[in-house]
């Protein structure tokens, strides 16, 4: 068993570092690799709490595509005085969420989010109904006209990842006070 785990770890490191499609055929049983992102759910973390940043989003499926609809309400500017904190949970083979398998906290939330989304930033911001896409994002109610969720594939996310279902909680914090939170349940599927 010990040797099998070591062999799988070596395969995984080789797969992630090489990124070649020929290697993917060789390691098609690998637990990680290039993926197809499937957004399964988008929601407010705590809809009963009156946060200053509220995300009220939902999904609709049409023509083999997933679209995000809803609204975002900013009672205060979303700027670089916030921290962006991401907590990730993994759904194991028994269907149980394993909380906090990955946690990351970044200063300068607006600039960090813009950098994380990369080339997709403008399209995703517009998809959320935000027309002025420079930081800070101004207070207001932004209504999503229907954003194609495939835009996230153009973001600066890792191009290889462990396959499975994950829940991301994205918090907007200032001095450890939560101003907003949004849930994403996503699947990393084999292409």
PDB file of N, CA and C in Angstrom, residues 91-96 98:
ATOM      1  N   UNK A  91     -15.843  17.232  -1.147  1.00  0.00           N
ATOM      2  CA  UNK A  91     -16.863  16.206  -0.923  1.00  0.00           C
ATOM      3  C   UNK A  91     -16.229  14.846  -1.152  1.00  0.00           C
ATOM      4  N   UNK A  92     -16.142  14.044  -0.086  1.00  0.00           N
ATOM      5  CA  UNK A  92     -15.467  12.755  -0.208  1.00  0.00           C
ATOM      6  C   UNK A  92     -16.373  11.707  -0.854  1.00  0.00           C
ATOM      7  N   UNK A  93     -15.866  10.500  -0.997  1.00  0.00           N
ATOM      8  CA  UNK A  93     -16.590   9.438  -1.698  1.00  0.00           C
ATOM      9  C   UNK A  93     -17.842   8.985  -0.949  1.00  0.00           C
ATOM     10  N   UNK A  94     -17.971   9.361   0.338  1.00  0.00           N
ATOM     11  CA  UNK A  94     -19.162   9.027   1.117  1.00  0.00           C
ATOM     12  C   UNK A  94     -20.188  10.158   1.086  1.00  0.00           C
ATOM     13  N   UNK A  95     -19.873  11.252   0.375  1.00  0.00           N
ATOM     14  CA  UNK A  95     -20.788  12.386   0.292  1.00  0.00           C
ATOM     15  C   UNK A  95     -20.686  13.348   1.460  1.00  0.00           C
ATOM     16  N   UNK A  96     -19.625  13.221   2.246  1.00  0.00           N
ATOM     17  CA  UNK A  96     -19.428  14.088   3.415  1.00  0.00           C
ATOM     18  C   UNK A  96     -18.470  15.219   3.038  1.00  0.00           C
ATOM     19  N   UNK A  98     -15.623  17.649   3.640  1.00  0.00           N
ATOM     20  CA  UNK A  98     -14.420  17.786   4.462  1.00  0.00           C
ATOM     21  C   UNK A  98     -14.041  19.261   4.425  1.00  0.00           C
TER      22      UNK A  98
END
